PDB file of C-alpha atoms in Angstrom:
ATOM      1  CA  UNK R  14      -0.019   0.133  -0.141  1.00 44.00           C
ATOM      2  CA  UNK R  15       2.846   2.344   0.937  1.00 46.00           C
ATOM      3  CA  UNK R  16       4.506   1.597  -2.457  1.00 46.00           C
ATOM      4  CA  UNK R  17       1.340   2.275  -4.241  1.00 45.00           C
ATOM      5  CA  UNK R  18       0.966   5.497  -2.622  1.00 45.00           C
ATOM      6  CA  UNK R  19       4.487   6.447  -3.277  1.00 48.00           C
ATOM      7  CA  UNK R  20       4.082   5.289  -7.021  1.00 48.00           C
ATOM      8  CA  UNK R  21       0.988   7.493  -7.376  1.00 44.00           C
ATOM      9  CA  UNK R  22       2.907  10.448  -5.779  1.00 46.00           C
ATOM     10  CA  UNK R  23       5.685  10.087  -8.014  1.00 48.00           C
ATOM     11  CA  UNK R  24       3.683  10.031 -11.099  1.00 48.00           C
ATOM     12  CA  UNK R  25       4.909  12.123 -13.980  1.00 47.00           C
ATOM     13  CA  UNK R  26       3.824  15.711 -14.206  1.00 48.00           C
ATOM     14  CA  UNK R  27       3.590  17.417 -17.644  1.00 48.00           C
ATOM     15  CA  UNK R  28       6.161  19.976 -18.136  1.00 52.00           C
ATOM     16  CA  UNK R  29       5.275  23.393 -18.904  1.00 57.00           C
ATOM     17  CA  UNK R  30       5.251  24.231 -22.518  1.00 55.00           C
ATOM     18  CA  UNK R  31       7.568  27.146 -23.598  1.00 58.00           C
ATOM     19  CA  UNK R  32       6.077  30.472 -23.897  1.00 74.00           C
ATOM     20  CA  UNK R  33       4.185  30.984 -27.132  1.00 71.00           C
ATOM     21  CA  UNK R  34       5.728  32.886 -30.065  1.00 73.00           C
ATOM     22  CA  UNK R  35       4.613  33.224 -33.658  1.00 73.00           C
ATOM     23  CA  UNK R  36       6.968  31.571 -36.220  1.00 73.00           C
ATOM     24  CA  UNK R  37       8.471  33.537 -39.250  1.00 75.00           C
ATOM     25  CA  UNK R  38       7.147  32.330 -42.673  1.00 70.00           C
ATOM     26  CA  UNK R  39       9.305  32.147 -45.648  1.00 68.00           C
ATOM     27  CA  UNK R  40       7.923  29.211 -47.777  1.00 71.00           C
ATOM     28  CA  UNK R  41       5.759  29.759 -50.827  1.00 71.00           C
ATOM     29  CA  UNK R  42       2.233  28.157 -51.188  1.00 74.00           C
ATOM     30  CA  UNK R  43       2.441  24.961 -53.012  1.00 71.00           C
ATOM     31  CA  UNK R  44      -0.364  25.785 -55.450  1.00 74.00           C
ATOM     32  CA  UNK R  45      -0.418  22.451 -57.212  1.00 79.00           C
ATOM     33  CA  UNK R  46      -0.906  20.531 -53.914  1.00 79.00           C
ATOM     34  CA  UNK R  47      -3.616  23.106 -52.626  1.00 76.00           C
ATOM     35  CA  UNK R  48      -5.340  22.794 -56.072  1.00 77.00           C
ATOM     36  CA  UNK R  49      -5.571  19.074 -55.601  1.00 76.00           C
ATOM     37  CA  UNK R  50      -7.872  19.443 -52.469  1.00 77.00           C
ATOM     38  CA  UNK R  51     -11.636  19.465 -52.998  1.00 77.00           C
ATOM     39  CA  UNK R  52     -12.852  22.063 -50.361  1.00 78.00           C
ATOM     40  CA  UNK R  53     -16.437  21.136 -50.825  1.00 81.00           C
ATOM     41  CA  UNK R  54     -15.903  17.503 -50.410  1.00 81.00           C
ATOM     42  CA  UNK R  55     -13.770  18.046 -47.159  1.00 76.00           C
ATOM     43  CA  UNK R  56     -16.587  20.248 -45.741  1.00 78.00           C
ATOM     44  CA  UNK R  57     -19.384  18.069 -46.838  1.00 85.00           C
ATOM     45  CA  UNK R  58     -17.642  14.836 -45.327  1.00 81.00           C
ATOM     46  CA  UNK R  59     -16.008  16.523 -42.516  1.00 77.00           C
ATOM     47  CA  UNK R  60     -12.649  15.123 -43.582  1.00 75.00           C
ATOM     48  CA  UNK R  61     -10.485  16.102 -40.598  1.00 77.00           C
ATOM     49  CA  UNK R  62      -7.743  14.030 -41.711  1.00 81.00           C
ATOM     50  CA  UNK R  63      -7.302  16.113 -45.021  1.00 77.00           C
ATOM     51  CA  UNK R  64      -7.328  19.258 -42.847  1.00 75.00           C
ATOM     52  CA  UNK R  65      -4.745  17.718 -40.466  1.00 77.00           C
ATOM     53  CA  UNK R  66      -2.498  16.745 -43.497  1.00 75.00           C
ATOM     54  CA  UNK R  67      -2.507  20.361 -45.112  1.00 73.00           C
ATOM     55  CA  UNK R  68      -2.711  22.221 -41.791  1.00 75.00           C
ATOM     56  CA  UNK R  69       0.930  22.869 -41.354  1.00 72.00           C
ATOM     57  CA  UNK R  70       1.681  24.095 -44.801  1.00 71.00           C
ATOM     58  CA  UNK R  71      -1.260  26.331 -45.004  1.00 76.00           C
ATOM     59  CA  UNK R  72      -0.449  27.769 -41.561  1.00 78.00           C
ATOM     60  CA  UNK R  73       3.278  28.504 -42.055  1.00 75.00           C
ATOM     61  CA  UNK R  74       3.336  29.484 -45.844  1.00 80.00           C
ATOM     62  CA  UNK R  75       3.987  33.040 -46.993  1.00 72.00           C
ATOM     63  CA  UNK R  76       1.666  34.465 -49.844  1.00 71.00           C
ATOM     64  CA  UNK R  77       3.059  38.171 -49.657  1.00 69.00           C
ATOM     65  CA  UNK R  78       5.432  37.635 -52.510  1.00 68.00           C
ATOM     66  CA  UNK R  79       2.837  35.943 -54.796  1.00 65.00           C
ATOM     67  CA  UNK R  80       1.702  37.481 -58.138  1.00 63.00           C
ATOM     68  CA  UNK R  81      -1.423  37.309 -60.136  1.00 62.00           C
ATOM     69  CA  UNK R  82      -0.906  34.836 -62.792  1.00 62.00           C
ATOM     70  CA  UNK R  83      -2.768  36.725 -65.271  1.00 62.00           C
ATOM     71  CA  UNK R  84      -1.721  40.398 -64.640  1.00 68.00           C
ATOM     72  CA  UNK R  85       1.241  39.773 -62.620  1.00 63.00           C
ATOM     73  CA  UNK R  86      -0.072  42.398 -60.061  1.00 64.00           C
ATOM     74  CA  UNK R  87       0.340  42.017 -56.301  1.00 69.00           C
ATOM     75  CA  UNK R  88      -2.344  40.268 -54.145  1.00 66.00           C
ATOM     76  CA  UNK R  89      -5.099  42.320 -52.488  1.00 68.00           C
ATOM     77  CA  UNK R  90      -3.678  43.657 -49.103  1.00 73.00           C
ATOM     78  CA  UNK R  91      -6.906  42.924 -47.333  1.00 75.00           C
ATOM     79  CA  UNK R  92      -7.084  39.323 -48.619  1.00 73.00           C
ATOM     80  CA  UNK R  93      -3.324  39.127 -47.495  1.00 72.00           C
ATOM     81  CA  UNK R  94      -4.431  40.588 -44.058  1.00 76.00           C
ATOM     82  CA  UNK R  95      -7.264  38.031 -43.830  1.00 76.00           C
ATOM     83  CA  UNK R  96      -4.901  35.171 -44.644  1.00 75.00           C
ATOM     84  CA  UNK R  97      -2.223  36.401 -42.207  1.00 77.00           C
ATOM     85  CA  UNK R  98      -4.960  36.524 -39.431  1.00 81.00           C
ATOM     86  CA  UNK R  99      -6.129  33.162 -40.231  1.00 81.00           C
ATOM     87  CA  UNK R 100      -2.752  31.723 -40.202  1.00 77.00           C
ATOM     88  CA  UNK R 101      -1.908  33.387 -36.819  1.00 80.00           C
ATOM     89  CA  UNK R 102      -5.140  31.889 -35.504  1.00 80.00           C
ATOM     90  CA  UNK R 103      -4.203  28.461 -36.777  1.00 81.00           C
ATOM     91  CA  UNK R 104      -0.763  28.586 -35.330  1.00 79.00           C
ATOM     92  CA  UNK R 105      -2.363  29.565 -31.811  1.00 82.00           C
ATOM     93  CA  UNK R 106      -4.663  26.720 -32.338  1.00 83.00           C
ATOM     94  CA  UNK R 107      -1.982  24.426 -33.011  1.00 81.00           C
ATOM     95  CA  UNK R 108      -0.001  25.591 -29.850  1.00 83.00           C
ATOM     96  CA  UNK R 109      -3.227  25.137 -27.838  1.00 85.00           C
ATOM     97  CA  UNK R 110      -3.662  21.628 -29.382  1.00 83.00           C
ATOM     98  CA  UNK R 111      -0.118  20.617 -28.332  1.00 83.00           C
ATOM     99  CA  UNK R 112      -0.597  21.966 -24.838  1.00 87.00           C
ATOM    100  CA  UNK R 113      -3.944  20.071 -24.446  1.00 90.00           C
ATOM    101  CA  UNK R 114      -2.395  16.871 -25.954  1.00 89.00           C
ATOM    102  CA  UNK R 115       0.461  17.112 -23.276  1.00 89.00           C
ATOM    103  CA  UNK R 116      -2.280  17.656 -20.551  1.00 90.00           C
ATOM    104  CA  UNK R 117      -4.116  14.769 -21.808  1.00 93.00           C
ATOM    105  CA  UNK R 118      -1.256  12.572 -21.648  1.00 92.00           C
ATOM    106  CA  UNK R 119      -0.396  13.611 -18.371  1.00 92.00           C
ATOM    107  CA  UNK R 120      -3.901  13.054 -17.139  1.00 94.00           C
ATOM    108  CA  UNK R 121      -3.785   9.584 -18.597  1.00 94.00           C
ATOM    109  CA  UNK R 122      -0.534   8.791 -16.665  1.00 93.00           C
ATOM    110  CA  UNK R 123      -2.192  10.129 -13.394  1.00 93.00           C
ATOM    111  CA  UNK R 124      -5.175   7.819 -14.227  1.00 94.00           C
ATOM    112  CA  UNK R 125      -3.043   4.659 -14.942  1.00 94.00           C
ATOM    113  CA  UNK R 126      -1.222   5.395 -11.616  1.00 93.00           C
ATOM    114  CA  UNK R 127      -4.568   5.719  -9.749  1.00 94.00           C
ATOM    115  CA  UNK R 128      -5.770   2.622 -11.336  1.00 93.00           C
ATOM    116  CA  UNK R 129      -2.698   0.626 -10.210  1.00 93.00           C
ATOM    117  CA  UNK R 130      -2.860   2.284  -6.604  1.00 93.00           C
ATOM    118  CA  UNK R 131      -6.583   0.990  -6.590  1.00 93.00           C
ATOM    119  CA  UNK R 132      -5.738  -2.540  -7.567  1.00 93.00           C
ATOM    120  CA  UNK R 133      -3.139  -2.689  -4.931  1.00 93.00           C
ATOM    121  CA  UNK R 134      -5.554  -1.283  -2.313  1.00 94.00           C
ATOM    122  CA  UNK R 135      -8.035  -3.910  -3.490  1.00 93.00           C
ATOM    123  CA  UNK R 136      -5.423  -6.679  -3.196  1.00 93.00           C
ATOM    124  CA  UNK R 137      -4.537  -5.355   0.295  1.00 93.00           C
ATOM    125  CA  UNK R 138      -8.252  -5.265   1.300  1.00 94.00           C
ATOM    126  CA  UNK R 139      -8.714  -8.808   0.013  1.00 93.00           C
ATOM    127  CA  UNK R 140      -5.687 -10.156   1.830  1.00 93.00           C
ATOM    128  CA  UNK R 141      -6.776  -8.310   5.100  1.00 93.00           C
ATOM    129  CA  UNK R 142     -10.228  -9.970   4.755  1.00 93.00           C
ATOM    130  CA  UNK R 143      -8.558 -13.355   4.199  1.00 93.00           C
ATOM    131  CA  UNK R 144      -6.417 -12.904   7.366  1.00 93.00           C
ATOM    132  CA  UNK R 145      -9.455 -11.733   9.269  1.00 94.00           C
ATOM    133  CA  UNK R 146     -11.429 -14.821   8.231  1.00 92.00           C
ATOM    134  CA  UNK R 147      -8.440 -17.132   9.101  1.00 92.00           C
ATOM    135  CA  UNK R 148      -7.880 -15.433  12.487  1.00 91.00           C
ATOM    136  CA  UNK R 149     -11.563 -15.979  13.266  1.00 91.00           C
ATOM    137  CA  UNK R 150     -11.434 -19.578  12.466  1.00 90.00           C
ATOM    138  CA  UNK R 151      -8.386 -19.804  14.584  1.00 86.00           C
ATOM    139  CA  UNK R 152     -10.091 -18.136  17.509  1.00 88.00           C
ATOM    140  CA  UNK R 153     -12.970 -20.519  17.110  1.00 87.00           C
ATOM    141  CA  UNK R 154     -10.580 -23.682  17.150  1.00 81.00           C
ATOM    142  CA  UNK R 155      -8.647 -22.201  20.146  1.00 80.00           C
ATOM    143  CA  UNK R 156     -11.818 -21.613  21.947  1.00 82.00           C
ATOM    144  CA  UNK R 157     -12.920 -25.200  21.313  1.00 80.00           C
ATOM    145  CA  UNK R 158      -9.405 -26.415  22.386  1.00 73.00           C
ATOM    146  CA  UNK R 159      -9.567 -24.543  25.583  1.00 74.00           C
ATOM    147  CA  UNK R 160     -12.853 -25.893  26.458  1.00 74.00           C
ATOM    148  CA  UNK R 161     -11.745 -29.310  25.809  1.00 71.00           C
ATOM    149  CA  UNK R 162      -8.630 -28.927  27.911  1.00 68.00           C
ATOM    150  CA  UNK R 163     -10.605 -27.492  30.735  1.00 69.00           C
ATOM    151  CA  UNK R 164     -13.161 -30.244  30.768  1.00 71.00           C
ATOM    152  CA  UNK R 165     -10.399 -32.785  30.666  1.00 65.00           C
ATOM    153  CA  UNK R 166      -8.466 -30.954  33.470  1.00 63.00           C
ATOM    154  CA  UNK R 167     -11.602 -30.770  35.685  1.00 63.00           C
ATOM    155  CA  UNK R 168     -12.081 -34.514  35.117  1.00 62.00           C
ATOM    156  CA  UNK R 169      -8.347 -34.907  36.346  1.00 56.00           C
ATOM    157  CA  UNK R 170      -7.435 -37.217  33.396  1.00 57.00           C
ATOM    158  CA  UNK R 171      -4.135 -36.964  31.508  1.00 64.00           C
ATOM    159  CA  UNK R 172      -4.470 -36.416  27.774  1.00 64.00           C
ATOM    160  CA  UNK R 173      -2.493 -35.954  24.414  1.00 68.00           C
ATOM    161  CA  UNK R 174      -3.207 -32.691  22.558  1.00 71.00           C
ATOM    162  CA  UNK R 175      -3.102 -32.613  18.768  1.00 74.00           C
ATOM    163  CA  UNK R 176      -1.027 -29.926  17.559  1.00 70.00           C
ATOM    164  CA  UNK R 177      -3.147 -29.180  14.430  1.00 69.00           C
ATOM    165  CA  UNK R 178      -6.725 -29.279  15.845  1.00 74.00           C
ATOM    166  CA  UNK R 179      -8.800 -29.016  18.955  1.00 66.00           C
ATOM    167  CA  UNK R 180      -8.920 -32.826  19.545  1.00 70.00           C
ATOM    168  CA  UNK R 181      -7.233 -34.550  22.485  1.00 70.00           C
ATOM    169  CA  UNK R 182      -6.665 -38.204  23.051  1.00 67.00           C
ATOM    170  CA  UNK R 183      -6.208 -40.231  26.278  1.00 64.00           C
ATOM    171  CA  UNK R 184      -3.423 -42.449  24.712  1.00 66.00           C
ATOM    172  CA  UNK R 185      -0.436 -41.387  22.603  1.00 69.00           C
ATOM    173  CA  UNK R 186      -1.153 -44.417  20.054  1.00 76.00           C
ATOM    174  CA  UNK R 187      -4.448 -42.609  19.345  1.00 73.00           C
ATOM    175  CA  UNK R 188      -2.904 -39.423  18.722  1.00 74.00           C
ATOM    176  CA  UNK R 189      -0.310 -40.799  16.386  1.00 74.00           C
ATOM    177  CA  UNK R 190      -3.004 -42.664  14.469  1.00 79.00           C
ATOM    178  CA  UNK R 191      -4.999 -39.453  14.296  1.00 77.00           C
ATOM    179  CA  UNK R 192      -1.971 -37.581  12.923  1.00 76.00           C
ATOM    180  CA  UNK R 193      -1.398 -40.151  10.367  1.00 77.00           C
ATOM    181  CA  UNK R 194      -4.995 -40.158   9.264  1.00 76.00           C
ATOM    182  CA  UNK R 195      -5.992 -36.418   9.432  1.00 75.00           C
ATOM    183  CA  UNK R 196      -2.661 -34.350   9.507  1.00 74.00           C
ATOM    184  CA  UNK R 197      -0.290 -36.357   7.369  1.00 71.00           C
ATOM    185  CA  UNK R 198       0.940 -33.333   5.390  1.00 70.00           C
ATOM    186  CA  UNK R 199       0.991 -31.276   8.617  1.00 69.00           C
ATOM    187  CA  UNK R 200       2.942 -33.966  10.490  1.00 64.00           C
ATOM    188  CA  UNK R 201       5.478 -34.441   7.515  1.00 70.00           C
ATOM    189  CA  UNK R 202       5.838 -30.561   7.622  1.00 64.00           C
ATOM    190  CA  UNK R 203       6.191 -30.773  11.335  1.00 67.00           C
ATOM    191  CA  UNK R 204       8.840 -33.487  11.167  1.00 71.00           C
ATOM    192  CA  UNK R 205      10.623 -31.755   8.423  1.00 68.00           C
ATOM    193  CA  UNK R 206      10.643 -28.594  10.650  1.00 64.00           C
ATOM    194  CA  UNK R 207      11.907 -30.510  13.540  1.00 74.00           C
ATOM    195  CA  UNK R 208      14.451 -32.150  11.292  1.00 77.00           C
ATOM    196  CA  UNK R 209      15.705 -28.791  10.069  1.00 75.00           C
ATOM    197  CA  UNK R 210      15.746 -27.547  13.796  1.00 77.00           C
ATOM    198  CA  UNK R 211      17.876 -30.509  14.566  1.00 84.00           C
ATOM    199  CA  UNK R 212      20.142 -30.177  11.679  1.00 84.00           C
ATOM    200  CA  UNK R 213      20.581 -26.448  12.758  1.00 83.00           C
ATOM    201  CA  UNK R 214      21.248 -27.417  16.240  1.00 87.00           C
ATOM    202  CA  UNK R 215      23.753 -30.145  15.083  1.00 88.00           C
ATOM    203  CA  UNK R 216      25.501 -27.550  12.863  1.00 87.00           C
ATOM    204  CA  UNK R 217      25.803 -25.168  15.740  1.00 88.00           C
ATOM    205  CA  UNK R 218      27.171 -28.105  18.056  1.00 91.00           C
ATOM    206  CA  UNK R 219      29.669 -28.700  15.334  1.00 90.00           C
ATOM    207  CA  UNK R 220      30.557 -25.147  15.269  1.00 90.00           C
ATOM    208  CA  UNK R 221      30.829 -25.156  19.012  1.00 91.00           C
ATOM    209  CA  UNK R 222      33.011 -28.351  18.885  1.00 91.00           C
ATOM    210  CA  UNK R 223      35.366 -26.729  16.301  1.00 91.00           C
ATOM    211  CA  UNK R 224      35.511 -23.548  18.406  1.00 91.00           C
ATOM    212  CA  UNK R 225      36.387 -25.853  21.507  1.00 91.00           C
ATOM    213  CA  UNK R 226      38.835 -27.820  19.514  1.00 91.00           C
ATOM    214  CA  UNK R 227      40.426 -24.509  18.337  1.00 91.00           C
ATOM    215  CA  UNK R 228      40.493 -23.235  21.729  1.00 91.00           C
ATOM    216  CA  UNK R 229      42.056 -26.362  23.252  1.00 90.00           C
ATOM    217  CA  UNK R 230      44.759 -26.353  20.493  1.00 90.00           C
ATOM    218  CA  UNK R 231      45.428 -22.819  21.312  1.00 91.00           C
ATOM    219  CA  UNK R 232      45.700 -23.524  24.973  1.00 91.00           C
ATOM    220  CA  UNK R 233      47.942 -26.579  24.337  1.00 91.00           C
ATOM    221  CA  UNK R 234      50.224 -24.324  22.177  1.00 91.00           C
ATOM    222  CA  UNK R 235      50.074 -21.693  24.949  1.00 91.00           C
ATOM    223  CA  UNK R 236      51.022 -24.312  27.628  1.00 90.00           C
ATOM    224  CA  UNK R 237      53.619 -25.811  25.638  1.00 90.00           C
ATOM    225  CA  UNK R 238      55.227 -22.296  25.022  1.00 91.00           C
ATOM    226  CA  UNK R 239      54.827 -21.720  28.803  1.00 91.00           C
ATOM    227  CA  UNK R 240      56.666 -25.119  29.476  1.00 92.00           C
ATOM    228  CA  UNK R 241      59.377 -24.316  27.099  1.00 91.00           C
ATOM    229  CA  UNK R 242      59.786 -20.807  28.627  1.00 91.00           C
ATOM    230  CA  UNK R 243      59.950 -22.524  32.138  1.00 90.00           C
ATOM    231  CA  UNK R 244      62.290 -25.060  30.861  1.00 89.00           C
ATOM    232  CA  UNK R 245      64.519 -22.261  29.606  1.00 90.00           C
ATOM    233  CA  UNK R 246      64.395 -20.407  32.735  1.00 90.00           C
ATOM    234  CA  UNK R 247      65.138 -23.460  34.543  1.00 89.00           C
ATOM    235  CA  UNK R 248      68.101 -24.257  32.500  1.00 89.00           C
ATOM    236  CA  UNK R 249      69.394 -20.755  32.830  1.00 90.00           C
ATOM    237  CA  UNK R 250      68.719 -20.884  36.607  1.00 88.00           C
ATOM    238  CA  UNK R 251      70.495 -24.386  36.796  1.00 88.00           C
ATOM    239  CA  UNK R 252      73.329 -22.857  34.708  1.00 89.00           C
ATOM    240  CA  UNK R 253      73.699 -19.892  37.125  1.00 90.00           C
ATOM    241  CA  UNK R 254      73.677 -22.178  40.200  1.00 89.00           C
ATOM    242  CA  UNK R 255      76.272 -24.578  38.758  1.00 89.00           C
ATOM    243  CA  UNK R 256      78.384 -21.379  37.853  1.00 90.00           C
ATOM    244  CA  UNK R 257      77.836 -20.151  41.482  1.00 92.00           C
ATOM    245  CA  UNK R 258      78.693 -23.701  42.695  1.00 89.00           C
ATOM    246  CA  UNK R 259      81.826 -23.753  40.616  1.00 90.00           C
ATOM    247  CA  UNK R 260      82.751 -20.290  41.885  1.00 90.00           C
ATOM    248  CA  UNK R 261      82.267 -21.438  45.412  1.00 90.00           C
ATOM    249  CA  UNK R 262      84.264 -24.610  45.009  1.00 89.00           C
ATOM    250  CA  UNK R 263      87.125 -22.395  43.405  1.00 89.00           C
ATOM    251  CA  UNK R 264      86.788 -19.993  46.362  1.00 91.00           C
ATOM    252  CA  UNK R 265      86.888 -22.940  48.883  1.00 88.00           C
ATOM    253  CA  UNK R 266      90.009 -24.471  47.277  1.00 89.00           C
ATOM    254  CA  UNK R 267      91.743 -21.176  47.259  1.00 89.00           C
ATOM    255  CA  UNK R 268      90.817 -20.650  50.805  1.00 89.00           C
ATOM    256  CA  UNK R 269      92.012 -24.157  51.712  1.00 89.00           C
ATOM    257  CA  UNK R 270      95.092 -23.249  50.054  1.00 89.00           C
ATOM    258  CA  UNK R 271      95.513 -19.999  51.892  1.00 89.00           C
ATOM    259  CA  UNK R 272      94.889 -21.864  55.338  1.00 90.00           C
ATOM    260  CA  UNK R 273      97.328 -24.731  54.318  1.00 89.00           C
ATOM    261  CA  UNK R 274      99.921 -21.939  53.476  1.00 89.00           C
ATOM    262  CA  UNK R 275      99.317 -20.143  56.714  1.00 90.00           C
ATOM    263  CA  UNK R 276      99.359 -23.379  58.782  1.00 90.00           C
ATOM    264  CA  UNK R 277     102.534 -24.260  57.051  1.00 89.00           C
ATOM    265  CA  UNK R 278     104.037 -20.873  57.960  1.00 89.00           C
ATOM    266  CA  UNK R 279     102.856 -21.347  61.664  1.00 91.00           C
ATOM    267  CA  UNK R 280     104.413 -24.793  61.642  1.00 89.00           C
ATOM    268  CA  UNK R 281     107.557 -23.326  60.434  1.00 90.00           C
ATOM    269  CA  UNK R 282     107.389 -20.596  62.909  1.00 90.00           C
ATOM    270  CA  UNK R 283     106.941 -23.099  65.789  1.00 90.00           C
ATOM    271  CA  UNK R 284     109.636 -25.389  64.477  1.00 90.00           C
ATOM    272  CA  UNK R 285     111.873 -22.391  64.506  1.00 90.00           C
ATOM    273  CA  UNK R 286     111.017 -21.401  68.006  1.00 90.00           C
ATOM    274  CA  UNK R 287     111.398 -25.103  69.011  1.00 90.00           C
ATOM    275  CA  UNK R 288     114.853 -25.155  67.556  1.00 90.00           C
ATOM    276  CA  UNK R 289     115.890 -21.958  69.143  1.00 89.00           C
ATOM    277  CA  UNK R 290     114.441 -23.307  72.648  1.00 90.00           C
ATOM    278  CA  UNK R 291     116.258 -26.483  72.093  1.00 91.00           C
ATOM    279  CA  UNK R 292     119.422 -24.756  71.227  1.00 90.00           C
ATOM    280  CA  UNK R 293     118.908 -22.638  74.471  1.00 89.00           C
ATOM    281  CA  UNK R 294     118.399 -25.714  76.433  1.00 90.00           C
ATOM    282  CA  UNK R 295     121.489 -27.283  75.217  1.00 90.00           C
ATOM    283  CA  UNK R 296     123.424 -24.112  76.034  1.00 89.00           C
ATOM    284  CA  UNK R 297     121.849 -24.203  79.643  1.00 89.00           C
ATOM    285  CA  UNK R 298     122.832 -27.895  80.122  1.00 88.00           C
ATOM    286  CA  UNK R 299     126.186 -27.276  78.812  1.00 90.00           C
ATOM    287  CA  UNK R 300     126.523 -24.183  81.180  1.00 88.00           C
ATOM    288  CA  UNK R 301     125.146 -26.313  84.023  1.00 90.00           C
ATOM    289  CA  UNK R 302     127.695 -29.099  83.504  1.00 89.00           C
ATOM    290  CA  UNK R 303     130.478 -26.734  83.125  1.00 88.00           C
ATOM    291  CA  UNK R 304     129.543 -25.173  86.489  1.00 87.00           C
ATOM    292  CA  UNK R 305     129.183 -28.545  88.064  1.00 88.00           C
ATOM    293  CA  UNK R 306     132.668 -29.604  86.533  1.00 87.00           C
ATOM    294  CA  UNK R 307     134.222 -26.342  87.686  1.00 87.00           C
ATOM    295  CA  UNK R 308     132.796 -26.819  91.168  1.00 85.00           C
ATOM    296  CA  UNK R 309     134.010 -30.481  91.317  1.00 85.00           C
ATOM    297  CA  UNK R 310     137.497 -29.297  90.220  1.00 75.00           C
ATOM    298  CA  UNK R 311     137.514 -26.623  93.007  1.00 69.00           C
ATOM    299  CA  UNK R 312     136.581 -28.865  95.957  1.00 54.00           C
ATOM    300  CA  UNK R 313     134.247 -31.324  97.246  1.00 47.00           C
ATOM    301  CA  UNK R 314     130.998 -30.216  96.479  1.00 47.00           C
ATOM    302  CA  UNK R 315     128.042 -30.299  98.820  1.00 49.00           C
ATOM    303  CA  UNK R 316     126.016 -33.394  97.571  1.00 45.00           C
ATOM    304  CA  UNK R 317     122.833 -31.886  98.483  1.00 45.00           C
ATOM    305  CA  UNK R 318     123.774 -28.806  96.604  1.00 47.00           C
ATOM    306  CA  UNK R 319     124.888 -30.549  93.497  1.00 46.00           C
ATOM    307  CA  UNK R 320     121.750 -32.600  93.635  1.00 49.00           C
ATOM    308  CA  UNK R 321     119.607 -29.517  93.549  1.00 48.00           C
ATOM    309  CA  UNK R 322     121.701 -28.047  90.742  1.00 49.00           C
ATOM    310  CA  UNK R 323     121.205 -31.255  88.792  1.00 51.00           C
ATOM    311  CA  UNK R 324     117.581 -31.380  89.558  1.00 55.00           C
ATOM    312  CA  UNK R 325     117.081 -27.673  88.331  1.00 52.00           C
ATOM    313  CA  UNK R 326     118.714 -28.336  85.072  1.00 51.00           C
ATOM    314  CA  UNK R 327     116.586 -31.354  84.382  1.00 54.00           C
ATOM    315  CA  UNK R 328     113.526 -29.188  85.120  1.00 54.00           C
ATOM    316  CA  UNK R 329     114.548 -26.589  82.913  1.00 49.00           C
ATOM    317  CA  UNK R 330     115.501 -29.033  79.993  1.00 48.00           C
ATOM    318  CA  UNK R 331     112.078 -30.747  80.601  1.00 51.00           C
ATOM    319  CA  UNK R 332     110.292 -27.438  80.390  1.00 47.00           C
ATOM    320  CA  UNK R 333     112.244 -26.532  77.084  1.00 39.00           C
ATOM    321  CA  UNK R 334     111.160 -29.795  75.703  1.00 44.00           C
ATOM    322  CA  UNK R 335     107.452 -29.316  76.608  1.00 42.00           C
ATOM    323  CA  UNK R 336     107.532 -25.838  75.223  1.00 41.00           C
TER     324      UNK R 336
END
């Protein structure tokens, strides 16, 4: 309906004719052609076609330069003026005829558009009436179905409702037989619709499976990349630990060598001191023996004093050895 209204609104409108202006006339009259026209017959038979055939030539010819074939005199000015007025009138009538023809064509176009719009409106009305009739029938069927269901609900019985009519059955086998007997086409369409829905669901499930598989592959790739990254980091960490361990062992060996060298130095120092003490002890013993011998050579020594002197020498020697 909207399309028809738009088509009617956009129907062609006749363009305005250009301003009227008389044309100049330069052609001479075709006397032979005009002499062949039987004016009395045309008037008696109302031969409009003959008039239309000679209308353009008569309207736009010029007779001002014509001469009388007998006396070669100019034409009568009054007759020329009369012919001129008749030609101008005919030219204006031709202009009016063209304008009216254009108006007629535009009116015919508008009429055709209006007829098309009317046909579309009639189709819309018929379609609306058909829809109203179908809706009324559907309302009646629904009312009967609701009444049957209410009666069965009040009776407290279980039933199987037909999807295509208001009938209900106590057993599914009866419903199946009813569908095959009364609604074979509808049941086929329903099964086809269910099959289409099932195929659509299966297609969506397949798409979801593909997306899930793609996501799983992406996750596996990311997990593998993460494991590779962790392994690289672990290798780097282990190499760093190994390097630190080697540096520690190297430092330990160096410290051990330093400690051994220091112990060796301390040992040498102790040996040197021991040797010095041994030499001093030897000198002391020698000195003690010399004193004893000198005391013996000088006289009889006191046994008690000599014994004490020897005891002191032994103690000193023992102290030197212990040191």
